[in-house]
PDB file of C-alpha atoms in Angstrom:
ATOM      1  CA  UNK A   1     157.950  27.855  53.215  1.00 75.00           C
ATOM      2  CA  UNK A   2     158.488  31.409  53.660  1.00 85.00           C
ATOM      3  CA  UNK A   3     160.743  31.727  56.447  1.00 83.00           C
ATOM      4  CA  UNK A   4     161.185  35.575  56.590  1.00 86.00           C
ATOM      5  CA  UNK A   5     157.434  36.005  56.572  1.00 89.00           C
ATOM      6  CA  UNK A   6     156.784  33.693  59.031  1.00 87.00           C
ATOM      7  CA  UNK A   7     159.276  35.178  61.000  1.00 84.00           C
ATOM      8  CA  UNK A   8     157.273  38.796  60.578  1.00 88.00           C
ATOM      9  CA  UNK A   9     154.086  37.669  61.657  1.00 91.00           C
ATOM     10  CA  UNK A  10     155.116  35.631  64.556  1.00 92.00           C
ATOM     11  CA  UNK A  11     156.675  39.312  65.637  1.00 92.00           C
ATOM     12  CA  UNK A  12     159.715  37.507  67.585  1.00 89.00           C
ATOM     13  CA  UNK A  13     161.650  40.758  66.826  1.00 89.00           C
ATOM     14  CA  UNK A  14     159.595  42.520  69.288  1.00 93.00           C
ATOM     15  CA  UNK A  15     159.755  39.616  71.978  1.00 94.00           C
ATOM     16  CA  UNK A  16     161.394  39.861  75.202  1.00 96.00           C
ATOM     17  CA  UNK A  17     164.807  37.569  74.465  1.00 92.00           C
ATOM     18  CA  UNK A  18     164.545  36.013  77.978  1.00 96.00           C
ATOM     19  CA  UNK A  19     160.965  35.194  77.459  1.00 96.00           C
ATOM     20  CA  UNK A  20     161.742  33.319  73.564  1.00 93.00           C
ATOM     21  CA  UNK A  21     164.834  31.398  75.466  1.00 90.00           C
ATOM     22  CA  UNK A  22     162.522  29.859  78.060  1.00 95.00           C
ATOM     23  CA  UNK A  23     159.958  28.910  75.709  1.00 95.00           C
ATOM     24  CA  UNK A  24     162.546  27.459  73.427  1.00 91.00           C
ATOM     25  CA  UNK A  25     164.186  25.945  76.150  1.00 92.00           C
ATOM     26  CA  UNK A  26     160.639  24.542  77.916  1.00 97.00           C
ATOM     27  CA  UNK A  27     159.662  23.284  74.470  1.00 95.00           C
ATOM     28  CA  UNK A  28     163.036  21.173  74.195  1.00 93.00           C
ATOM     29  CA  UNK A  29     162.877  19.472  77.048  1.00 95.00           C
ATOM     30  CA  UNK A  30     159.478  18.590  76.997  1.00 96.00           C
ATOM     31  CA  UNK A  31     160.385  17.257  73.633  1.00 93.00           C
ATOM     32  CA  UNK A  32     163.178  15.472  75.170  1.00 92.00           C
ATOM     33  CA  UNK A  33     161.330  13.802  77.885  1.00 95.00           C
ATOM     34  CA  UNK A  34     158.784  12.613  75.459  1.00 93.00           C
ATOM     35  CA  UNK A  35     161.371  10.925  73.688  1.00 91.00           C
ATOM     36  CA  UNK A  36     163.634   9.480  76.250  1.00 92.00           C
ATOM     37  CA  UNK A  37     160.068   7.599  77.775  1.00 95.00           C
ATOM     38  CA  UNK A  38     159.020   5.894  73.830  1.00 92.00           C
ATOM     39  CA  UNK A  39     159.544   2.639  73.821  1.00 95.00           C
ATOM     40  CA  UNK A  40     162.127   1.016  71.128  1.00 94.00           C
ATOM     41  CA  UNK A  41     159.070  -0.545  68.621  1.00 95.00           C
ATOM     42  CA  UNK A  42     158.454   3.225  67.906  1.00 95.00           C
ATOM     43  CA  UNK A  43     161.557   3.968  66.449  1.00 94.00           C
ATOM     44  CA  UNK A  44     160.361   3.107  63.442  1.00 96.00           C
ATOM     45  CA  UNK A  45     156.971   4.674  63.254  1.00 96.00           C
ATOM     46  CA  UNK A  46     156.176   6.782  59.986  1.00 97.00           C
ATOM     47  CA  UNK A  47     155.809  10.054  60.390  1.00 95.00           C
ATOM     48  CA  UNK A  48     155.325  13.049  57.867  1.00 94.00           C
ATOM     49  CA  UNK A  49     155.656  16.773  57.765  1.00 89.00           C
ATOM     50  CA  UNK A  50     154.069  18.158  55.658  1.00 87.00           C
ATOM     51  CA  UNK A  51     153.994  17.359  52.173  1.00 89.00           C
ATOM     52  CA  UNK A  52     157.266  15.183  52.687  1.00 90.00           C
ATOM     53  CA  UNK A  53     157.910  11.668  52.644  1.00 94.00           C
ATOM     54  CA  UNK A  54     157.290   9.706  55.759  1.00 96.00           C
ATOM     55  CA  UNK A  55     160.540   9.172  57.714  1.00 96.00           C
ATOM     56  CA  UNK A  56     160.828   6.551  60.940  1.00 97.00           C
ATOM     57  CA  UNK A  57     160.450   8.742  64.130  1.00 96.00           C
ATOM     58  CA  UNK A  58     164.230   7.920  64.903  1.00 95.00           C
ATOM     59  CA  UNK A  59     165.417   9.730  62.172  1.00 95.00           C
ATOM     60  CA  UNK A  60     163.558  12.557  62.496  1.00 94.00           C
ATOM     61  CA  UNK A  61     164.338  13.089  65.879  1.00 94.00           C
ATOM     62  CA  UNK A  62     167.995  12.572  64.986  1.00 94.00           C
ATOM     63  CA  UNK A  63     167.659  15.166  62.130  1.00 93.00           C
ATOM     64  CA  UNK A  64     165.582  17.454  64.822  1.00 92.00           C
ATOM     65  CA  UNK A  65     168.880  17.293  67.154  1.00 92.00           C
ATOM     66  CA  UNK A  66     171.268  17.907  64.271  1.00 92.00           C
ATOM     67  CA  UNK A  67     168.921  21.131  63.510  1.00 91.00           C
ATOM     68  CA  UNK A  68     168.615  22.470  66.745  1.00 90.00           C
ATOM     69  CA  UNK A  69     173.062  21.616  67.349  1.00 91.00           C
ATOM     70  CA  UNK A  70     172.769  24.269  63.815  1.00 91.00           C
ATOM     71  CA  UNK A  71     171.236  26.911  65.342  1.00 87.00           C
ATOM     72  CA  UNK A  72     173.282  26.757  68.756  1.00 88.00           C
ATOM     73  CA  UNK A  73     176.802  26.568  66.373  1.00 91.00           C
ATOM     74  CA  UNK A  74     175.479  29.897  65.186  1.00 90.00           C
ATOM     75  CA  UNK A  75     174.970  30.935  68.483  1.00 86.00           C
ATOM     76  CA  UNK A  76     178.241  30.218  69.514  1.00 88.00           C
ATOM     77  CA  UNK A  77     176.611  27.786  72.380  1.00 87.00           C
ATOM     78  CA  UNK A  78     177.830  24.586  70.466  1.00 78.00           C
ATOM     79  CA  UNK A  79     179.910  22.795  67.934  1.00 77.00           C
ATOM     80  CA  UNK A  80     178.436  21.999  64.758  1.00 74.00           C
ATOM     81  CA  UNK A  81     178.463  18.226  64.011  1.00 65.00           C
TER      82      UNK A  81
END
Protein backbone atom coordinates (compact mmCIF):
# COMPACT_ATOMS: atom_id res chain seq x y z
CA UNK A 1 0.00 0.00 0.00
CA UNK A 2 0.90 3.50 -0.26
CA UNK A 3 2.38 4.38 2.90
CA UNK A 4 3.31 8.08 2.26
CA UNK A 5 -0.21 8.76 1.07
CA UNK A 6 -1.79 7.23 3.70
CA UNK A 7 0.29 9.00 5.90
CA UNK A 8 -1.00 12.52 4.09
CA UNK A 9 -4.49 11.94 4.44
CA UNK A 10 -4.54 10.68 7.91
CA UNK A 11 -2.81 14.39 8.50
CA UNK A 12 -0.67 12.95 11.60
CA UNK A 13 1.84 15.74 10.69
CA UNK A 14 -0.51 18.23 11.98
CA UNK A 15 -1.47 16.14 15.20
CA UNK A 16 -0.71 17.11 18.61
CA UNK A 17 2.42 14.46 19.44
CA UNK A 18 1.03 13.91 22.99
CA UNK A 19 -2.37 13.24 21.67
CA UNK A 20 -0.88 10.35 18.72
CA UNK A 21 1.30 8.79 21.82
CA UNK A 22 -1.80 8.16 23.92
CA UNK A 23 -3.77 6.81 21.23
CA UNK A 24 -0.91 4.63 20.19
CA UNK A 25 -0.27 3.77 23.54
CA UNK A 26 -4.31 3.14 24.49
CA UNK A 27 -4.53 1.09 21.30
CA UNK A 28 -1.54 -1.25 22.51
CA UNK A 29 -2.67 -2.13 25.51
CA UNK A 30 -6.03 -2.74 24.69
CA UNK A 31 -4.48 -4.98 22.14
CA UNK A 32 -2.47 -6.49 24.79
CA UNK A 33 -5.17 -7.25 27.17
CA UNK A 34 -7.15 -8.85 24.46
CA UNK A 35 -4.45 -11.13 23.96
CA UNK A 36 -3.16 -12.00 27.32
CA UNK A 37 -7.23 -13.15 28.15
CA UNK A 38 -7.45 -15.76 24.59
CA UNK A 39 -7.41 -18.93 25.49
CA UNK A 40 -4.48 -21.39 24.11
CA UNK A 41 -6.97 -23.33 21.27
CA UNK A 42 -6.84 -19.85 19.54
CA UNK A 43 -3.39 -19.74 18.91
CA UNK A 44 -3.87 -21.28 15.97
CA UNK A 45 -6.84 -19.58 14.46
CA UNK A 46 -6.45 -18.36 10.70
CA UNK A 47 -6.44 -15.08 10.21
CA UNK A 48 -5.82 -12.83 7.03
CA UNK A 49 -4.95 -9.30 6.16
CA UNK A 50 -5.72 -8.41 3.42
CA UNK A 51 -5.00 -10.09 0.35
CA UNK A 52 -2.32 -12.28 2.27
CA UNK A 53 -2.19 -15.72 3.24
CA UNK A 54 -3.87 -16.74 6.41
CA UNK A 55 -1.35 -16.97 9.29
CA UNK A 56 -2.29 -18.66 12.98
CA UNK A 57 -3.16 -15.68 15.32
CA UNK A 58 0.13 -16.54 17.32
CA UNK A 59 2.23 -15.60 14.70
CA UNK A 60 0.77 -12.67 13.80
CA UNK A 61 0.71 -11.32 17.05
CA UNK A 62 4.37 -12.31 17.39
CA UNK A 63 5.16 -10.55 14.03
CA UNK A 64 2.80 -7.49 15.40
CA UNK A 65 5.32 -7.26 18.55
CA UNK A 66 8.44 -7.60 16.42
CA UNK A 67 6.85 -4.54 14.28
CA UNK A 68 5.91 -2.37 16.89
CA UNK A 69 9.88 -3.35 18.93
CA UNK A 70 10.89 -1.71 14.94
CA UNK A 71 9.41 1.34 15.30
CA UNK A 72 10.45 1.95 19.10
CA UNK A 73 14.41 0.89 17.94
CA UNK A 74 13.93 3.87 15.68
CA UNK A 75 12.73 5.77 18.35
CA UNK A 76 15.49 5.12 20.42
CA UNK A 77 12.84 3.66 23.18
CA UNK A 78 14.05 -0.01 22.50
CA UNK A 79 16.44 -2.55 21.16
CA UNK A 80 15.74 -4.05 17.97
CA UNK A 81 15.42 -7.88 18.17
Amino acid sequence: YDQNAWSRVEAFQEAPWAMLVEGWTAANRVLAHVLAHLPAEAAGAPCRIGGTAAMPLAELARDYLRHMLHHLAQLGIAAES
